[in-house]
Amino acid sequence: MAAPLPCDLVMVPARQGLEAVDILRRWVGPDVGPVIHDGPCDTLGFLVPPGTAAAWDVPGSACTETDGRGVRLPSDPPVVGTGWLLPPGTTCDNVTDPRRLREALDEATRTIDAADRRT
């Protein structure tokens, strides 16, 4: 079994996260990092580089360190009861860039707010 990936995890509400995934895929293509779906909690988790949690301050989200537990490749999500929306590759090279994720989450929030105002 592969070694754990050293990475942090940004958790967001599923609706915002799904919109952000679409935005990131339009911006950077298929190289969006791994994304975990937690159905019971209705959240998505984006794997980001280690150290991101120290400076993460995006309202409505939380970023936590994996405390060295990491993610085992290729198929084990780090939390029981979750599944991969976008599975990891074989290395930690393709985690989501936190700057791009922040921008995508901001745009997702604006998109959702605009859609909600129309209804």
PDB file of C-alpha atoms in Angstrom:
ATOM      1  CA  MET A   1       0.000   0.000   0.000  1.00  0.00           C
ATOM      2  CA  ALA A   2       1.288   3.486  -0.818  1.00  0.00           C
ATOM      3  CA  ALA A   3       2.437   5.912   1.848  1.00  0.00           C
ATOM      4  CA  PRO A   4       0.027   8.569   3.126  1.00  0.00           C
ATOM      5  CA  LEU A   5      -0.027  11.849   1.234  1.00  0.00           C
ATOM      6  CA  PRO A   6       1.061  14.877   3.246  1.00  0.00           C
ATOM      7  CA  CYS A   7      -1.739  17.323   2.608  1.00  0.00           C
ATOM      8  CA  ASP A   8      -4.383  19.510   4.229  1.00  0.00           C
ATOM      9  CA  LEU A   9      -8.112  19.223   3.627  1.00  0.00           C
ATOM     10  CA  VAL A  10     -10.497  22.103   2.811  1.00  0.00           C
ATOM     11  CA  MET A  11     -14.117  21.217   3.618  1.00  0.00           C
ATOM     12  CA  VAL A  12     -17.024  23.160   2.095  1.00  0.00           C
ATOM     13  CA  PRO A  13     -20.782  22.660   1.712  1.00  0.00           C
ATOM     14  CA  ALA A  14     -21.476  20.254  -1.161  1.00  0.00           C
ATOM     15  CA  ARG A  15     -23.423  22.765  -3.263  1.00  0.00           C
ATOM     16  CA  GLN A  16     -20.605  25.319  -3.168  1.00  0.00           C
ATOM     17  CA  GLY A  17     -17.987  22.611  -3.647  1.00  0.00           C
ATOM     18  CA  LEU A  18     -19.635  21.120  -6.712  1.00  0.00           C
ATOM     19  CA  GLU A  19     -19.875  24.555  -8.287  1.00  0.00           C
ATOM     20  CA  ALA A  20     -16.202  25.182  -7.442  1.00  0.00           C
ATOM     21  CA  VAL A  21     -15.184  21.865  -9.045  1.00  0.00           C
ATOM     22  CA  ASP A  22     -16.911  22.929 -12.272  1.00  0.00           C
ATOM     23  CA  ILE A  23     -15.207  26.331 -12.146  1.00  0.00           C
ATOM     24  CA  LEU A  24     -11.775  24.816 -11.476  1.00  0.00           C
ATOM     25  CA  ARG A  25     -12.178  22.341 -14.321  1.00  0.00           C
ATOM     26  CA  ARG A  26     -12.988  25.206 -16.690  1.00  0.00           C
ATOM     27  CA  TRP A  27      -9.961  27.182 -15.486  1.00  0.00           C
ATOM     28  CA  VAL A  28      -7.299  24.522 -15.100  1.00  0.00           C
ATOM     29  CA  GLY A  29      -8.718  21.516 -16.889  1.00  0.00           C
ATOM     30  CA  PRO A  30      -8.620  17.957 -15.650  1.00  0.00           C
ATOM     31  CA  ASP A  31      -5.735  18.596 -13.238  1.00  0.00           C
ATOM     32  CA  VAL A  32      -8.003  19.611 -10.361  1.00  0.00           C
ATOM     33  CA  GLY A  33      -6.761  17.779  -7.296  1.00  0.00           C
ATOM     34  CA  PRO A  34      -8.598  14.990  -5.496  1.00  0.00           C
ATOM     35  CA  VAL A  35     -12.017  15.811  -4.041  1.00  0.00           C
ATOM     36  CA  ILE A  36     -13.766  13.788  -1.343  1.00  0.00           C
ATOM     37  CA  HIS A  37     -17.553  13.622  -1.062  1.00  0.00           C
ATOM     38  CA  ASP A  38     -19.084  13.145   2.383  1.00  0.00           C
ATOM     39  CA  GLY A  39     -22.740  12.421   1.655  1.00  0.00           C
ATOM     40  CA  PRO A  40     -24.008  12.205   5.241  1.00  0.00           C
ATOM     41  CA  CYS A  41     -22.461  15.587   6.088  1.00  0.00           C
ATOM     42  CA  ASP A  42     -23.308  17.079   2.661  1.00  0.00           C
ATOM     43  CA  THR A  43     -19.747  18.376   2.216  1.00  0.00           C
ATOM     44  CA  LEU A  44     -16.874  18.174  -0.239  1.00  0.00           C
ATOM     45  CA  GLY A  45     -13.219  18.103   0.738  1.00  0.00           C
ATOM     46  CA  PHE A  46     -10.411  19.378  -1.474  1.00  0.00           C
ATOM     47  CA  LEU A  47      -6.899  18.067  -0.917  1.00  0.00           C
ATOM     48  CA  VAL A  48      -4.482  21.002  -0.800  1.00  0.00           C
ATOM     49  CA  PRO A  49      -0.746  21.300  -0.069  1.00  0.00           C
ATOM     50  CA  PRO A  50       0.470  20.919   3.507  1.00  0.00           C
ATOM     51  CA  GLY A  51       0.632  24.235   5.355  1.00  0.00           C
ATOM     52  CA  THR A  52      -2.532  25.613   3.742  1.00  0.00           C
ATOM     53  CA  ALA A  53      -4.484  25.320   7.003  1.00  0.00           C
ATOM     54  CA  ALA A  54      -2.218  27.839   8.734  1.00  0.00           C
ATOM     55  CA  ALA A  55      -3.427  30.708   6.537  1.00  0.00           C
ATOM     56  CA  TRP A  56      -6.872  29.522   5.376  1.00  0.00           C
ATOM     57  CA  ASP A  57      -9.565  32.101   6.150  1.00  0.00           C
ATOM     58  CA  VAL A  58     -12.370  31.562   3.642  1.00  0.00           C
ATOM     59  CA  PRO A  59     -15.783  32.076   5.293  1.00  0.00           C
ATOM     60  CA  GLY A  60     -18.075  29.051   5.196  1.00  0.00           C
ATOM     61  CA  SER A  61     -15.212  26.583   4.896  1.00  0.00           C
ATOM     62  CA  ALA A  62     -12.681  24.902   7.124  1.00  0.00           C
ATOM     63  CA  CYS A  63      -9.152  23.761   6.409  1.00  0.00           C
ATOM     64  CA  THR A  64      -7.503  21.187   8.621  1.00  0.00           C
ATOM     65  CA  GLU A  65      -4.171  19.471   8.688  1.00  0.00           C
ATOM     66  CA  THR A  66      -4.206  15.727   8.227  1.00  0.00           C
ATOM     67  CA  ASP A  67      -1.752  15.427  11.146  1.00  0.00           C
ATOM     68  CA  GLY A  68       0.425  13.030   9.199  1.00  0.00           C
ATOM     69  CA  ARG A  69      -2.423  10.555   8.689  1.00  0.00           C
ATOM     70  CA  GLY A  70      -2.688  11.542   5.035  1.00  0.00           C
ATOM     71  CA  VAL A  71      -4.502   9.634   2.320  1.00  0.00           C
ATOM     72  CA  ARG A  72      -3.563   6.159   1.162  1.00  0.00           C
ATOM     73  CA  LEU A  73      -3.487   5.707  -2.574  1.00  0.00           C
ATOM     74  CA  PRO A  74      -5.132   4.829  -4.806  1.00  0.00           C
ATOM     75  CA  SER A  75      -8.556   4.212  -3.344  1.00  0.00           C
ATOM     76  CA  ASP A  76      -8.837   4.834   0.387  1.00  0.00           C
ATOM     77  CA  PRO A  77     -10.606   8.084   1.294  1.00  0.00           C
ATOM     78  CA  PRO A  78      -9.186   9.436   4.566  1.00  0.00           C
ATOM     79  CA  VAL A  79     -12.512   9.312   6.428  1.00  0.00           C
ATOM     80  CA  VAL A  80     -14.791   6.297   6.797  1.00  0.00           C
ATOM     81  CA  GLY A  81     -18.143   6.867   5.061  1.00  0.00           C
ATOM     82  CA  THR A  82     -16.767   9.106   2.336  1.00  0.00           C
ATOM     83  CA  GLY A  83     -16.014   8.495  -1.329  1.00  0.00           C
ATOM     84  CA  TRP A  84     -13.970  10.141  -4.042  1.00  0.00           C
ATOM     85  CA  LEU A  85     -15.738  12.633  -6.310  1.00  0.00           C
ATOM     86  CA  LEU A  86     -12.384  13.055  -8.084  1.00  0.00           C
ATOM     87  CA  PRO A  87      -9.950  10.300  -7.058  1.00  0.00           C
ATOM     88  CA  PRO A  88      -6.259  10.954  -6.509  1.00  0.00           C
ATOM     89  CA  GLY A  89      -3.622   9.920  -8.967  1.00  0.00           C
ATOM     90  CA  THR A  90      -0.524   8.103  -7.828  1.00  0.00           C
ATOM     91  CA  THR A  91       1.291  11.113  -6.348  1.00  0.00           C
ATOM     92  CA  CYS A  92       0.507  14.225  -4.320  1.00  0.00           C
ATOM     93  CA  ASP A  93       1.616  16.411  -7.233  1.00  0.00           C
ATOM     94  CA  ASN A  94      -1.928  17.245  -8.297  1.00  0.00           C
ATOM     95  CA  VAL A  95      -3.510  18.592  -5.111  1.00  0.00           C
ATOM     96  CA  THR A  96      -5.617  21.691  -5.693  1.00  0.00           C
ATOM     97  CA  ASP A  97      -3.788  25.009  -5.594  1.00  0.00           C
ATOM     98  CA  PRO A  98      -5.213  26.890  -2.566  1.00  0.00           C
ATOM     99  CA  ARG A  99      -5.140  30.262  -4.325  1.00  0.00           C
ATOM    100  CA  ARG A 100      -7.151  28.898  -7.248  1.00  0.00           C
ATOM    101  CA  LEU A 101      -9.503  27.096  -4.868  1.00  0.00           C
ATOM    102  CA  ARG A 102     -10.136  30.317  -2.944  1.00  0.00           C
ATOM    103  CA  GLU A 103     -10.974  32.111  -6.216  1.00  0.00           C
ATOM    104  CA  ALA A 104     -13.252  29.274  -7.354  1.00  0.00           C
ATOM    105  CA  LEU A 105     -15.080  29.189  -4.002  1.00  0.00           C
ATOM    106  CA  ASP A 106     -15.624  32.948  -4.168  1.00  0.00           C
ATOM    107  CA  GLU A 107     -17.012  32.667  -7.704  1.00  0.00           C
ATOM    108  CA  ALA A 108     -19.160  29.688  -6.669  1.00  0.00           C
ATOM    109  CA  THR A 109     -20.659  31.723  -3.826  1.00  0.00           C
ATOM    110  CA  ARG A 110     -21.514  34.570  -6.199  1.00  0.00           C
ATOM    111  CA  THR A 111     -23.047  32.140  -8.716  1.00  0.00           C
ATOM    112  CA  ILE A 112     -25.180  30.426  -6.056  1.00  0.00           C
ATOM    113  CA  ASP A 113     -26.304  33.761  -4.597  1.00  0.00           C
ATOM    114  CA  ALA A 114     -27.339  34.982  -8.043  1.00  0.00           C
ATOM    115  CA  ALA A 115     -29.240  31.757  -8.759  1.00  0.00           C
ATOM    116  CA  ASP A 116     -31.019  31.918  -5.412  1.00  0.00           C
ATOM    117  CA  ARG A 117     -32.101  35.524  -6.030  1.00  0.00           C
ATOM    118  CA  ARG A 118     -33.747  34.456  -9.308  1.00  0.00           C
ATOM    119  CA  THR A 119     -36.011  31.933  -7.598  1.00  0.00           C
TER     120      THR A 119
END
